[in-house]
Every structure is written in structure tokens, then in C-alpha cells.
Coordinates of C-alpha atoms and ligand atoms in Angstrom, one line a residue:
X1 CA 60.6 -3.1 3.5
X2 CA 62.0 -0.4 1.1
X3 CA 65.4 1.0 1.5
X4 CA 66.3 4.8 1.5
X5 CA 70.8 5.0 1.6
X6 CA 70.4 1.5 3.3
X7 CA 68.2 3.0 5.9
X8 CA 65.0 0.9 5.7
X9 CA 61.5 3.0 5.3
X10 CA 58.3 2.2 7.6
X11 CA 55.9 0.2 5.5
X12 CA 52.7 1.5 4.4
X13 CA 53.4 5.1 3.6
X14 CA 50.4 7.3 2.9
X15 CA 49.7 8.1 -0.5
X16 CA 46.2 10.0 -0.4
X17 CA 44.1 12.4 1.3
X18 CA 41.5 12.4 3.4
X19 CA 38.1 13.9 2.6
X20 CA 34.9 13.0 4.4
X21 CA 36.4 9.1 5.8
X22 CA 37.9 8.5 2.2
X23 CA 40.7 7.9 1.1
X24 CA 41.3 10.3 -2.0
X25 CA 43.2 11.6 -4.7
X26 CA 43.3 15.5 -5.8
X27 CA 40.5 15.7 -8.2
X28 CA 43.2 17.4 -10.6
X29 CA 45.1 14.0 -10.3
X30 CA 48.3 15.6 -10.0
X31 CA 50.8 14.3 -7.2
X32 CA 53.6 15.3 -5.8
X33 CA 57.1 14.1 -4.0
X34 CA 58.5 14.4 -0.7
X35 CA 62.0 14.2 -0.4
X36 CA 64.3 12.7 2.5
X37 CA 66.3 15.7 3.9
X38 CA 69.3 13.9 4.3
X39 CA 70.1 12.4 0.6
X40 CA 67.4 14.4 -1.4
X41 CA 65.7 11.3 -2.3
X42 CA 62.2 11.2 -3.0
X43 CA 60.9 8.4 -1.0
X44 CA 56.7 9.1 -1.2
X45 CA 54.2 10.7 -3.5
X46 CA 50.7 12.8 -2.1
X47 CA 48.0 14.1 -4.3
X48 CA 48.4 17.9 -5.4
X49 CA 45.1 19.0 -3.9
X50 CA 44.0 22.0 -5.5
X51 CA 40.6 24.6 -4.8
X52 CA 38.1 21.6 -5.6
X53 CA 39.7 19.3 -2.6
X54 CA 39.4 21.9 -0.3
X55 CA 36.0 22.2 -1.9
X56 CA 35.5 18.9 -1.1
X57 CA 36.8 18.9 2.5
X58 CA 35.3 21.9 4.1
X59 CA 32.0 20.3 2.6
X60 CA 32.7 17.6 4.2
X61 CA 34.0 18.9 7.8
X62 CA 30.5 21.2 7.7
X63 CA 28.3 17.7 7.2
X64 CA 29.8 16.3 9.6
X65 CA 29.3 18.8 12.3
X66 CA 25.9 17.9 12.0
X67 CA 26.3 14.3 11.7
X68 CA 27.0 12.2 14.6
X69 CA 29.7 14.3 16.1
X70 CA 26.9 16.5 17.0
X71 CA 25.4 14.0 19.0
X72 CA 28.5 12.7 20.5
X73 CA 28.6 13.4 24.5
X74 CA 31.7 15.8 25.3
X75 CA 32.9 12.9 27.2
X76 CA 32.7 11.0 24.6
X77 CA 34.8 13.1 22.6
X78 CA 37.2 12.8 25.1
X79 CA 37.4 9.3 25.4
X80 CA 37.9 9.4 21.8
X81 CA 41.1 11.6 21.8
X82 CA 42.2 9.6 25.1
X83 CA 42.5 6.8 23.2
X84 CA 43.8 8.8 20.1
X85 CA 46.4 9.3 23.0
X86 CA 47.4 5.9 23.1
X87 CA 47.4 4.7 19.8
X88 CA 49.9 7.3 18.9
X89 CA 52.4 6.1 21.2
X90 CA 51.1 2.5 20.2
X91 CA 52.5 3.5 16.6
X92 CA 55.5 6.0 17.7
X93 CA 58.1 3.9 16.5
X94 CA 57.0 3.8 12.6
X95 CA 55.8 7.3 13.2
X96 CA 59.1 9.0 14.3
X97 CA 60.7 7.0 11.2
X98 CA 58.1 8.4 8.5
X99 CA 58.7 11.9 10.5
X100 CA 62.7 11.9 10.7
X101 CA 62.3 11.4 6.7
X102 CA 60.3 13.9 6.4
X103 CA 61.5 16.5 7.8
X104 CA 65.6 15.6 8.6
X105 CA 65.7 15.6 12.3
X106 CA 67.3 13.3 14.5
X107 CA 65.2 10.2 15.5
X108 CA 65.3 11.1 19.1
X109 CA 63.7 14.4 18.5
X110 CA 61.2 12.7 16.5
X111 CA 60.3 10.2 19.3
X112 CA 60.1 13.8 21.6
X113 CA 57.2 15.2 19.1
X114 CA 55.4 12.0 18.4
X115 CA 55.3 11.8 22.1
X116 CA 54.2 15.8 22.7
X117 CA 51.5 15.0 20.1
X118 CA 50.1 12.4 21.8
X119 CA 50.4 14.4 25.1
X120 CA 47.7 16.8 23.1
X121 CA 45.5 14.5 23.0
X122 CA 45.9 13.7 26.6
X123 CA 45.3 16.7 27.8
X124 CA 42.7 18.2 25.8
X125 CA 40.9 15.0 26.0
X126 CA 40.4 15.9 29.7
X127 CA 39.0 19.2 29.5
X128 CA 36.4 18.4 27.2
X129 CA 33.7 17.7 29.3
X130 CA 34.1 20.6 31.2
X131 CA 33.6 23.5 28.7
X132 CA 30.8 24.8 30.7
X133 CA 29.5 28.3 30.7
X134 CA 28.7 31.0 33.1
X135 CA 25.5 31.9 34.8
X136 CA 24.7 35.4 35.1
X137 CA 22.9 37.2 38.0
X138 CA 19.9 39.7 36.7
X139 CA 17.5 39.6 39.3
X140 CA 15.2 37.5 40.2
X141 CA 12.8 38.2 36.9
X142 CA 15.7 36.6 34.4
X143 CA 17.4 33.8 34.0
X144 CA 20.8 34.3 31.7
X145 CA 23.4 31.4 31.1
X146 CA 26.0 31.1 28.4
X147 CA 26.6 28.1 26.2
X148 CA 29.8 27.5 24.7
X149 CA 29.2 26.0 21.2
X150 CA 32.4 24.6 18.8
X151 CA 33.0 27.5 16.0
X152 CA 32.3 25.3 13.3
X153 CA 34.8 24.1 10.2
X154 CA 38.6 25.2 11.8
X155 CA 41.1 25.1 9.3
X156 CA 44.7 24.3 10.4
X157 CA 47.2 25.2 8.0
X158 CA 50.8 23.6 9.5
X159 CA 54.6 23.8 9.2
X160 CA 57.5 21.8 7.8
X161 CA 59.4 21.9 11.2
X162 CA 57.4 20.0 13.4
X163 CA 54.3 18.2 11.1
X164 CA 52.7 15.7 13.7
X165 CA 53.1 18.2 17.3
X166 CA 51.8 21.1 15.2
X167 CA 48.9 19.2 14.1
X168 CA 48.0 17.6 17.1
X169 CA 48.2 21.0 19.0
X170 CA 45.9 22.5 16.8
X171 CA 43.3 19.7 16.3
X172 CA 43.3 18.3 20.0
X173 CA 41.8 21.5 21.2
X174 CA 39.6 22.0 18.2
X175 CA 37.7 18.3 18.6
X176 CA 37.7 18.5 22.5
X177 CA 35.7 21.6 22.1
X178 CA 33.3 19.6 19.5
X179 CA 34.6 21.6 15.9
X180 CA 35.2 19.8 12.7
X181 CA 38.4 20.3 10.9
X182 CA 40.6 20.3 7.2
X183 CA 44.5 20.0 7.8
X184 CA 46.9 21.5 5.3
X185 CA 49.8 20.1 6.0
X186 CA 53.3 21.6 4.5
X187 CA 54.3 20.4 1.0
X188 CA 57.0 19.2 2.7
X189 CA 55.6 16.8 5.3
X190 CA 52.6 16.3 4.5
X191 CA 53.1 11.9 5.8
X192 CA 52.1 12.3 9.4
X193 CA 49.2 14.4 9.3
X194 CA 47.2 11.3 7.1
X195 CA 48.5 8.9 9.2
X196 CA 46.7 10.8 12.2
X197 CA 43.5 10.3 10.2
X198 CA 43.7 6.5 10.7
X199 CA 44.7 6.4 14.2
X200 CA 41.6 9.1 14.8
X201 CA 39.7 6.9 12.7
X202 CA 40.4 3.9 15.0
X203 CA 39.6 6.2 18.2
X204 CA 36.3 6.6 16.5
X205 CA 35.9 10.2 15.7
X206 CA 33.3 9.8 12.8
X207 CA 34.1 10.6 9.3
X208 CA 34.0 13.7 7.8
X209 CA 35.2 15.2 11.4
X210 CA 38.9 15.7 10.6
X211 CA 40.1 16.0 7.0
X212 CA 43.4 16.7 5.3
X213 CA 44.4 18.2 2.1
X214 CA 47.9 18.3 0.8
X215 CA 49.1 20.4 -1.4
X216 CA 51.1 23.9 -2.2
X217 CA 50.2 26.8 -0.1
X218 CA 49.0 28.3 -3.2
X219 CA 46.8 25.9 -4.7
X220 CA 45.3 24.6 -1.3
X221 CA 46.2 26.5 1.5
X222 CA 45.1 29.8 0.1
X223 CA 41.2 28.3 -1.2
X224 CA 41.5 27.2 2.5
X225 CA 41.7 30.4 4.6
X226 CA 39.4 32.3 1.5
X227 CA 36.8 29.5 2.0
X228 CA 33.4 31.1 3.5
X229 CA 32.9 28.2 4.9
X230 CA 35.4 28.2 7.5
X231 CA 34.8 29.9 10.5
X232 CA 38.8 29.8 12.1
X233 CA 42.2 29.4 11.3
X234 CA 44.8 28.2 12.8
X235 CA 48.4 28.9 11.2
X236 CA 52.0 28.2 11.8
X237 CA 54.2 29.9 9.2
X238 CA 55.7 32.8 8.1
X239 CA 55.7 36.4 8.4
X240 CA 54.4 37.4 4.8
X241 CA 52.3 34.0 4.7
X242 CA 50.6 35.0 8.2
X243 CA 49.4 38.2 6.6
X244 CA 48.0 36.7 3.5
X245 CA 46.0 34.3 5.4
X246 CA 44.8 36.9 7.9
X247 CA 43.8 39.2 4.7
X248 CA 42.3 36.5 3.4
X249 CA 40.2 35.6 6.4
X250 CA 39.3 39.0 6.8
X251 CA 37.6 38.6 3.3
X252 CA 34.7 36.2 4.8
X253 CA 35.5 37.6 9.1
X254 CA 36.8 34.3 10.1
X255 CA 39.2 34.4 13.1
X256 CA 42.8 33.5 12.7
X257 CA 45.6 32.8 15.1
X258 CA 48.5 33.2 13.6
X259 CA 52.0 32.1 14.9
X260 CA 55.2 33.6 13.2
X261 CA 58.0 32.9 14.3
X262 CA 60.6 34.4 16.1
X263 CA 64.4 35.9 16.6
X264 CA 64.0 35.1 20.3
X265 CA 67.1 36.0 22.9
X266 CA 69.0 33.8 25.2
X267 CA 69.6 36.1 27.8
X268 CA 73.2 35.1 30.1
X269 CA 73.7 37.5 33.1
X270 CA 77.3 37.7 34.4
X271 CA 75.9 35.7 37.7
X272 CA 74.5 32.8 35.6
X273 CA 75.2 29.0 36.0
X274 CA 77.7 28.7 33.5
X275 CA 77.4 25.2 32.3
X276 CA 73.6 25.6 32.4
X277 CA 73.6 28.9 30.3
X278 CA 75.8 26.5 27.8
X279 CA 73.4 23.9 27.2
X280 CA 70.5 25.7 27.2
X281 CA 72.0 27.7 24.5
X282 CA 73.5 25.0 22.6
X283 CA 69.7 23.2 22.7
X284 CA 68.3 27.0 21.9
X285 CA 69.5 27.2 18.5
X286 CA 70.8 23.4 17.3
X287 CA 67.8 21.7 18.5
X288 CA 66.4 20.8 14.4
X289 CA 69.1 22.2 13.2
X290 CA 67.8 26.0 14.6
X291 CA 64.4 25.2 12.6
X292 CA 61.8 26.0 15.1
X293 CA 59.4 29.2 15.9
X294 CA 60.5 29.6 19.3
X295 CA 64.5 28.8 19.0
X296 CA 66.8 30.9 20.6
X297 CA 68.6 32.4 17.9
X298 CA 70.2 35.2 19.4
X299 CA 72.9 35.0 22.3
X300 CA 73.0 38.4 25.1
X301 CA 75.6 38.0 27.1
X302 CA 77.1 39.7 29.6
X303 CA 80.7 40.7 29.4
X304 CA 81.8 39.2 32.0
X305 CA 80.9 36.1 30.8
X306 CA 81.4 36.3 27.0
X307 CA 85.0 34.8 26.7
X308 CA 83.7 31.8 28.9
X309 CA 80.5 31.1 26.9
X310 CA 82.6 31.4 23.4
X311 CA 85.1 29.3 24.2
X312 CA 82.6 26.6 24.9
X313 CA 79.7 27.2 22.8
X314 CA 82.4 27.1 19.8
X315 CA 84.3 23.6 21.2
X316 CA 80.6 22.2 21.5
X317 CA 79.4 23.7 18.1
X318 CA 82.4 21.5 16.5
X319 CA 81.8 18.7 17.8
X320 CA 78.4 18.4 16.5
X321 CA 78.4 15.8 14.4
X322 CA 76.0 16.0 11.1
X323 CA 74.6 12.9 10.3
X324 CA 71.1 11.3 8.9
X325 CA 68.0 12.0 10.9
X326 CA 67.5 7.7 11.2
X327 CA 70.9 7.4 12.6
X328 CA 69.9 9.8 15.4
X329 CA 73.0 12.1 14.1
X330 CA 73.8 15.0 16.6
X331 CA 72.3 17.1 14.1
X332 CA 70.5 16.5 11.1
X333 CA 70.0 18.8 7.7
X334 CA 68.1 21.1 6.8
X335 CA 64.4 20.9 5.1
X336 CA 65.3 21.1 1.8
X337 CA 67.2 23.0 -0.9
X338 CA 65.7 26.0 -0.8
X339 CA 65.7 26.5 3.1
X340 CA 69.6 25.6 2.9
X341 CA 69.9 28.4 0.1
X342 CA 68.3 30.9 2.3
X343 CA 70.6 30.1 5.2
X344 CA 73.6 29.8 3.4
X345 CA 72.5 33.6 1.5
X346 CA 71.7 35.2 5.2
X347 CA 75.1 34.1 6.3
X348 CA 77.3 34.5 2.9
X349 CA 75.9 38.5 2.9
X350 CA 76.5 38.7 6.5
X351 CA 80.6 37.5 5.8
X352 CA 80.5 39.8 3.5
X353 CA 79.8 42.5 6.0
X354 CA 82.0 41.6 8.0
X355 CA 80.5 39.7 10.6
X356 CA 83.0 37.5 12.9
X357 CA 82.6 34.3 11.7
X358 CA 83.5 32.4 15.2
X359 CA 82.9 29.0 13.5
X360 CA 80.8 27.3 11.0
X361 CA 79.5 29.7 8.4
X362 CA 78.9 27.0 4.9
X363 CA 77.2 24.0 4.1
X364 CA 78.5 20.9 5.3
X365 CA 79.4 17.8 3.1
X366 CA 78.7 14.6 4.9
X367 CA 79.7 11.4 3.6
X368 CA 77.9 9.1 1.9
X369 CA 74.8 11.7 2.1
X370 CA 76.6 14.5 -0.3
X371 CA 72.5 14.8 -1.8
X372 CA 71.5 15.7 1.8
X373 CA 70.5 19.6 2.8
X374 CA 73.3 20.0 5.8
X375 CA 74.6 23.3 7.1
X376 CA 77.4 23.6 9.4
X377 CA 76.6 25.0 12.8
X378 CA 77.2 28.4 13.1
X379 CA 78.1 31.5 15.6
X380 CA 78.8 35.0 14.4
X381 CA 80.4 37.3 17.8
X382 CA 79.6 40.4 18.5
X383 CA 77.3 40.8 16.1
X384 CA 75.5 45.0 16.0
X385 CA 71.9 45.0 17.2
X386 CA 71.1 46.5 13.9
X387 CA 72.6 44.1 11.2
X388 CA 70.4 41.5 9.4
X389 CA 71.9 38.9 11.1
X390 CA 70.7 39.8 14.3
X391 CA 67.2 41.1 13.1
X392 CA 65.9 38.2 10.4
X393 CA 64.5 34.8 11.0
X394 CA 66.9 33.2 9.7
X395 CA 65.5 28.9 11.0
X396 CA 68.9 27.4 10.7
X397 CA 72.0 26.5 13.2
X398 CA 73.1 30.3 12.9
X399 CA 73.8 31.6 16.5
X400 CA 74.1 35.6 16.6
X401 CA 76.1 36.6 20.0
X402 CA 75.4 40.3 21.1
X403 CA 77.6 41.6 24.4
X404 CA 75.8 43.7 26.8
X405 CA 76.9 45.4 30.0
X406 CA 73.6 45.5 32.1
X407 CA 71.0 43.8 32.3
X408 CA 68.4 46.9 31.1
X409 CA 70.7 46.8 27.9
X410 CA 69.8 43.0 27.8
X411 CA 65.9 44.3 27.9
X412 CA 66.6 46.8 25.0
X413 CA 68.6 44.2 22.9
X414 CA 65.9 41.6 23.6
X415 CA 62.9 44.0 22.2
X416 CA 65.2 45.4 19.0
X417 CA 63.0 43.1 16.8
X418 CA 60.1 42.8 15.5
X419 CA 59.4 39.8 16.8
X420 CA 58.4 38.6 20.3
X421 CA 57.8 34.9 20.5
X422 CA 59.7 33.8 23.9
X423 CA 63.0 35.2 25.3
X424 CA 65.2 32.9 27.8
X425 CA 66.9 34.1 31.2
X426 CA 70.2 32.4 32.8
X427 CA 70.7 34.4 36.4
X428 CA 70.8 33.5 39.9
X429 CA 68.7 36.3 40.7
X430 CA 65.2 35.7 40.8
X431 CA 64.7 39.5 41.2
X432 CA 66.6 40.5 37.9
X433 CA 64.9 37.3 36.1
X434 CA 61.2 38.6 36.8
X435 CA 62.1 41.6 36.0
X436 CA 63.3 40.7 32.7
X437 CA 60.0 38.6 32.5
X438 CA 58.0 41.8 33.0
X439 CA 60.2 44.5 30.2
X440 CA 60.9 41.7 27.6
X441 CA 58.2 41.8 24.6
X442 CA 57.4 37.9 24.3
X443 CA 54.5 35.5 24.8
X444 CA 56.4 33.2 27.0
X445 CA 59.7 33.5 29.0
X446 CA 61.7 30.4 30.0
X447 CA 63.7 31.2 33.1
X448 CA 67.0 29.2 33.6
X449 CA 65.8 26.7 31.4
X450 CA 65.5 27.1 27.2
X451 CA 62.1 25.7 26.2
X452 CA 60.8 25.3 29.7
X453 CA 57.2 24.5 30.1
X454 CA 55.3 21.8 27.6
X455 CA 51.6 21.1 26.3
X456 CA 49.7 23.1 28.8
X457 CA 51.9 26.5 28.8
X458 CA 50.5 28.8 26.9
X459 CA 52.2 29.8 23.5
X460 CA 52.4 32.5 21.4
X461 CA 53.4 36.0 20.4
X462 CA 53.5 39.2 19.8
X463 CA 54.7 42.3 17.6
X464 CA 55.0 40.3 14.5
X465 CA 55.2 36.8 15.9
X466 CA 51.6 36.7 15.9
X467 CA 48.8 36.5 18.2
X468 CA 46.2 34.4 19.5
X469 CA 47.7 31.5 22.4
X470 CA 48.0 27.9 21.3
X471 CA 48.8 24.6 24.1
X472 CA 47.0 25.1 27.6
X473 CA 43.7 26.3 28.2
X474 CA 44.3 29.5 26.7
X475 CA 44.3 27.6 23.3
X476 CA 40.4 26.4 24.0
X477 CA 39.0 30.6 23.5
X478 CA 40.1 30.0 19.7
X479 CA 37.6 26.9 19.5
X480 CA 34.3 27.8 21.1
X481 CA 32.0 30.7 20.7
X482 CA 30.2 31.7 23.6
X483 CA 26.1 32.7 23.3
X484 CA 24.1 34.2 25.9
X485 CA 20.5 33.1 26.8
X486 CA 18.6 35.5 28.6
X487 CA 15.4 34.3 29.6
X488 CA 12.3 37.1 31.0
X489 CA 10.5 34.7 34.0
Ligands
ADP1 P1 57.9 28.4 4.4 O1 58.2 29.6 3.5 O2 58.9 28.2 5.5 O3 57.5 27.2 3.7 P2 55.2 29.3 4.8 O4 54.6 30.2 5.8 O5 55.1 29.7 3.4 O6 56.6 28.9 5.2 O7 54.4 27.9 4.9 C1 53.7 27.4 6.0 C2 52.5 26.7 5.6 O8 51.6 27.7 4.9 C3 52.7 25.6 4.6 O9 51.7 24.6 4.8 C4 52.4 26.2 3.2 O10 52.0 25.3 2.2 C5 51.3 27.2 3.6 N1 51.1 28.3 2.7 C6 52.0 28.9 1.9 N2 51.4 29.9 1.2 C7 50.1 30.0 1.6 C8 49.0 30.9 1.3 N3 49.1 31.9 0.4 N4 47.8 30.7 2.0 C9 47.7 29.7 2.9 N5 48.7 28.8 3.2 C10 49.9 29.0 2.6

């Protein structure tokens, strides 16, 4: 067993993609490294896939919708990602390592996603026997019924921040509803998505059915979403990406969903639970280091309780230790390099300003990992609805705290972005909690409890966190096209 800082590295790391059932290298034969977070040490190599792999893949994915996957009984299929299910969680141990090394989070949250992506499985694997149409009253001279048919080649173009879940959200659905599919997974983590291959492999989902190409987003995720051949795609990214890929599918009217991120709101009314309003928040924006879609990166409080909630948030927020993902560290680093240099520019220009630093506010040096990507956590107070701080994505452990005196003004806080991914509520009024549920602009709002819900809530945005619903049945309309047979009798 290799050795990464002492830390020992799961055997049999992936080193190819996956085209058509084969294992492959980019036909360029370039590769590429992938770094551990936490020491900056490259510790695996992918192919740099280029134009002609995704070439390659799409032709593949569009065989094999009319190979034996075409002939495979819905309940077959989900039988197949039933026990796709299962050998996930067979292999979550070595797959929660090769993620934590990937991306930088702590082991337990890696455990938490390998688990949620099996739960995918689980649950589209029930519903896909029972895609079933309408029937459609005419008259007695007609018969009209509806079919729903899989959309084709989906492409699913994923995330550093969560590489396995994301995948398996977006490829559960898409195979339960009988689609083929080419995974892009980040440059960054681009381990877990191959490994999926073999355990869908040993599920026996026929080759050719689900392929994966790694590479840059330039070089394979762009021939990707401008490939004709590919009828929808799924993405997880951001802003200025999402927009590229939706022009690009416009190009050859392939459908997109697109999810974008967020500056989402942790709303605390002055009648809250206070230690619950604490945790939640503290798991809101710390949970990955603040590296998710849907974190709650922006505190509302209420006056009444702001002094209480800083005074706690701040003692918590310094106790967090950093620490190497494999060590399960209270909180791990960030991504890489470049992610820690945008973080530490949003929040060096924001000092600058003027914003109250209330702790954190620089990298952190941790001992023994002084190569690793590790920001301290962070909370600016009283931060003004209109300063970049409180308007940008910024997917790192920077809290913004905003004081409000009502809870309308939490409303017009909450919708002073562009974005609207989810928004959280702590009150003891259920009244004043769906009322908030109704004003704020979000696709999903956790009431007294940050990331409330799990696979089969619904997920998604709007303004410019994106549209189109992922998890839950409301993912399944992205993956089947529905035609209408009218018969004269
Ligand atoms: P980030 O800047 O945080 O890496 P991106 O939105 O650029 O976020 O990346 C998300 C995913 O999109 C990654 O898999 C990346 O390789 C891919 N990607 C980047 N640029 C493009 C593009 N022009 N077309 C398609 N995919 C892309």
C-alpha cells in the first residue's frame, strides 16, 4: 500500500477512462495529475481526454442504446442499480479514502456522500419500472396513450466538491429511465467517477451504457455539451460555465439542467432555538470547508439575537480544528491552489473595505501539511447587503452576518442576489416560517434544520442558480421524452 504524509492510499487507483466497456487512454496520450488537497501531493495520474474521446464516448453511449440495454426490461434495469446500490456500500471504505484525497474533506463526510450515492441508486432503482404513461380520453373512435422513451446520450458534466453524490444523482435517474450516458468528471476528482464504472460493470449494466471521460473543461467538457449527438445535459458548476454549456447546447437544441450555485441565507428570527440556529449555521457554511452549491453562506439575524449567535458562532469557529481529510480533521482544505487564491482575494479586498473581520480572515498553516490548501474559518459582521462579500459565491468557510429588524427585511435581504438555490429558517413560528417559504426566491427551503431533506427532495434553483430539478421524481422529466400515439378505430 502506497503512502501519502504517512497516510496510506487505497490500492488500485484508476488510471484510465472508460469508453464503450474499455479501459482507455486519451487518444492524445497526454495525462494528467490529481493532487491531495491537504499536502499538494500528486498521488494519481488520468488521461487528458480531448475532442476525439468524447468522440469516442458519445459513439459509444449511442451503440449502446441500441444494444442490449434496449432490450433490458425496466425492472431489470432496476435490479441492476439495486445492486449497484449495494456494491457501493460493499466498497465505501476504499471509496471514501480515494474521495477524501481527492477532494480534501473529512473522511466522515466522505462516508456521508459515498453513502447518499448509493442511496441514488436505491431509489431510482425503484421507480424504474414504473415510468408509465397516460391514456388519453377522445371518444370512443380513438385510442391515444403516451410512451415515455429514455432521451438518448445524457451527458453529465460534474463538480470538484462532491465527485461520487453528484455523479450518482445524475446517472441514477438517467439509467432507471433506460438513457445511455458520458461522465465528465472535474479535473480535479476525476478517481470516483471510474471506479463507478466497475461497480456498474459488476451490476451488469452492459458496456457502452455509461462512459467517462476525464479531462479539462475545455478540451473535453466543451466537445461534450457541443456534441450533436447528445440529446441532454446535466451540469453542476459555475455561473459563467453554466452559460457556456447552455449556449453551447443551444447550438444542436439539446436540453440542459443547469445547477449554479448559490449565496443562500440562514435566516435566525429573534424567537429561534438558539443552540439549534448555532449548529445549523455552523454545518451551513463549514460543512467542506463552505465548498458546496447549496451552503449557507450568508447569516440574517435578527437583532435581538445577534450578540448571542456571535459570541458563539465565533468560540465554535475557533475551535475548528484544520486537519487532513484521512484524519477526519474538523475541517479539511480547500480544493486546490487556485480555489484557496480566490478565497483568500474575496476576503483580502473585502479587509480592505473595511469589513469587520470577526475572526478568521487568512490561510491557515497546519503542521506537518504546510503544502496543503487550508483557509481559516471565517465570519465578517454586519456585513452591507450590497458589498461583494455578501453578493459573490465565494465556496469557502467565509460566513457574511447581515442584522435585520423584521422578518420582511429578512425576505428582502434573502432575495438581494442573484442567486436562489435554498434559503434556511430558525423560528418557532410555523406561520412566519411558511411565510418566509412562500416570499423567499429559492428552489428548496429548509425549515429549522440547514440541509434538511435528502435524495428524493427535489433540488434546484432559480434566478441564476439554475433551473431544471435534480434528486426526487422531479429529476426523472429531464430523462424521458414523452410521445403520443393516437390511434383512429
Ligand atoms: P470551477 O471554476 O469551480 O472549477 P467550473 O464550472 O468551471 O467550476 O467546472 C465545473 C465542471 O465544468 C468541471 O468538470 C469542468 O471541467 C467543467 N468545465 C469547465 N469549463 C467547461 C466548458 N467550457 N464546457 C463544459 N464543461 C466545462
Amino acid at each position: 500500500m502506497n503512502k501519502i504524509s504517512g497516510r496510506s492510499i487505497p490500492d488500485g487507483l484508476p488510471n484510465k477512462m472508460v469508453i464503450g466497456g474499455e479501459r482507455v487512454e486519451a487518444a492524445r496520450g497526454g495525462r494528467f495529475a490529481t493532487l491531495d488537497p491537504a499536502t499538494g501531493v500528486a498521488f494519481a495520474e488520468v488521461p487528458a481526454g480531448g475532442p476525439e474521446d468524447v468522440d469516442r464516448a458519445v459513439a459509444a453511449a449511442k451503440k449502446a442504446l441500441k444494444g442490449p440495454w434496449f432490450k433490458t426490461a425496466p425492472a431489470e434495469r432496476g435490479r441492476i442499480l439495486t445492486r449497484t446500490a449495494a456494491l457501493i456500500r460493499r466498497d465505501k471504505e476504499k471509496l471514501a479514502r480515494i474521495e477524501t484525497l481527492d477532494c480534501g474533506k473529512p473522511l466522515r463526510e466522505s462516508l456521508g456522500d459515498i453513502e447518499t450515492a448509493a442511496g441514488y441508486f436505491e431509489y431510482y432503482a425503484g421507480i424504474a419500472d414504473k415510468l408509465q404513461g397516460d391514456t388519453i380520453p377522445l371518444g370512443p373512435d380513438f385510442i391515444s396513450f403516451t410512451l415515455h422513451e429514455p432521451v438518448g446520450v445524457t451527458a453529465h458534466i460534474i463538480p470538484w466538491n462532491y465527485p461520487l453524490v453528484t455523479t450518482a444523482r445524475g446517472i441514477a435517474p438517467a439509467l432507471a429511465a433506460g438513457n445511455t450516458a458520458v461522465v465528465k468528471p472535474a479535473e480535479q476528482t476525476p478517481l470516483t467517477a471510474i471506479l463507478l464504472a466497475d461497480l456498474l460493470a459488476e451490476a451488469g449494466l452492459p458496456a457502452g451504457v455509461y462512459n467517462v471521460v476525464t479531462g479539462f473543461g475545455p478540451d473535453a467538457g466543451a466537445p461534450l455539451t457541443q456534441h450533436p449527438d447528445v440529446a441532454h445535459v446535466t451540469f453542476t458548476g459555475s455561473v459563467p460555465t453554466g452559460k457556456a454549456v447552455m449556449k453551447a447546447a443551444a447550438d444542436h437544441v439539446a436540453s440542459v439542467t443547469l445547477e449554479l450555485g448559490g449565496k443562500s441565507p440562514v435566516v435566525v428570527l429573534a424567537d429561534a432555538d438558539l443552540d439549534a440556529a448555532v449548529e445549523g449555521t455552523l454545518k451551513a457554511i463549514y460543512t467542506n470547508a463552505g465548498q458546496v452549491c447549496s451552503a449557507g453562506s450568508r447569516l440574517v439575524v435578527e437583532r435581538r439575537l445577534h450578540n448571542a449567535m456571535m459570541e458563539r458562532l465565533v468560540a465554535r469557529a475557533e475551535k475548528l480544528v484544520l486537519g487532513h481529510g484521512l484524519d477526519d480533521a474538523p475541517l479539511g482544505p480547500l480544493v486546490s491552489d487556485e480555489q484557496l487564491k480566490r478565497v483568500g482575494d474575496f476576503v483580502a479586498e473585502a479587509k480592505k473595505r473595511g469589513v469587520t473581520v470577526a475572526t478568521g480572515g487568512k490561510p491557515a498553516s497546519v503542521a506537518g501539511l504546510e503544502g496543503g490548501y487550508f483557509f481559516a474559518p471565517t465570519i465578517f459582521d454586519n456585513v452591507k447587503p450590497t458589498d461583494e462579500v455578501a453578493q459573490e459565491e465565494i465556496f469557502g468557510p467565509v460566513l457574511t452576518v447581515q442584522v435585520v429588524d423584521t422578518p420582511e427585511e429578512a425576505v428582502a435581504i434573502g432575495n438581494s442576489t442573484r442567486y436562489g438555490l435554498v434559503a434556511g429558517i430558525y423560528t418557532a413560528d410555523i406561520g412566519k416560517a411558511l411565510r418566509f417559504a412562500r416570499d423567499i426566491d429559492a428552489g428548496q427551503v429548509f425549515i429549522n434544520q440547514y440541509f434538511a431533506g435528502g435524495v428524493s427532495t427535489p433540488f434546484g434553483g432559480v434566478k441564476n442558480s439554475g433551473f431544471g430539478r435534480e434528486k426526487g421524481l422531479a429529476a426523472l422529466t429531464s430523462y424521458f421524452r414523452v410521445k403520443c400515439v393516437t390511434a383512429k378505430i
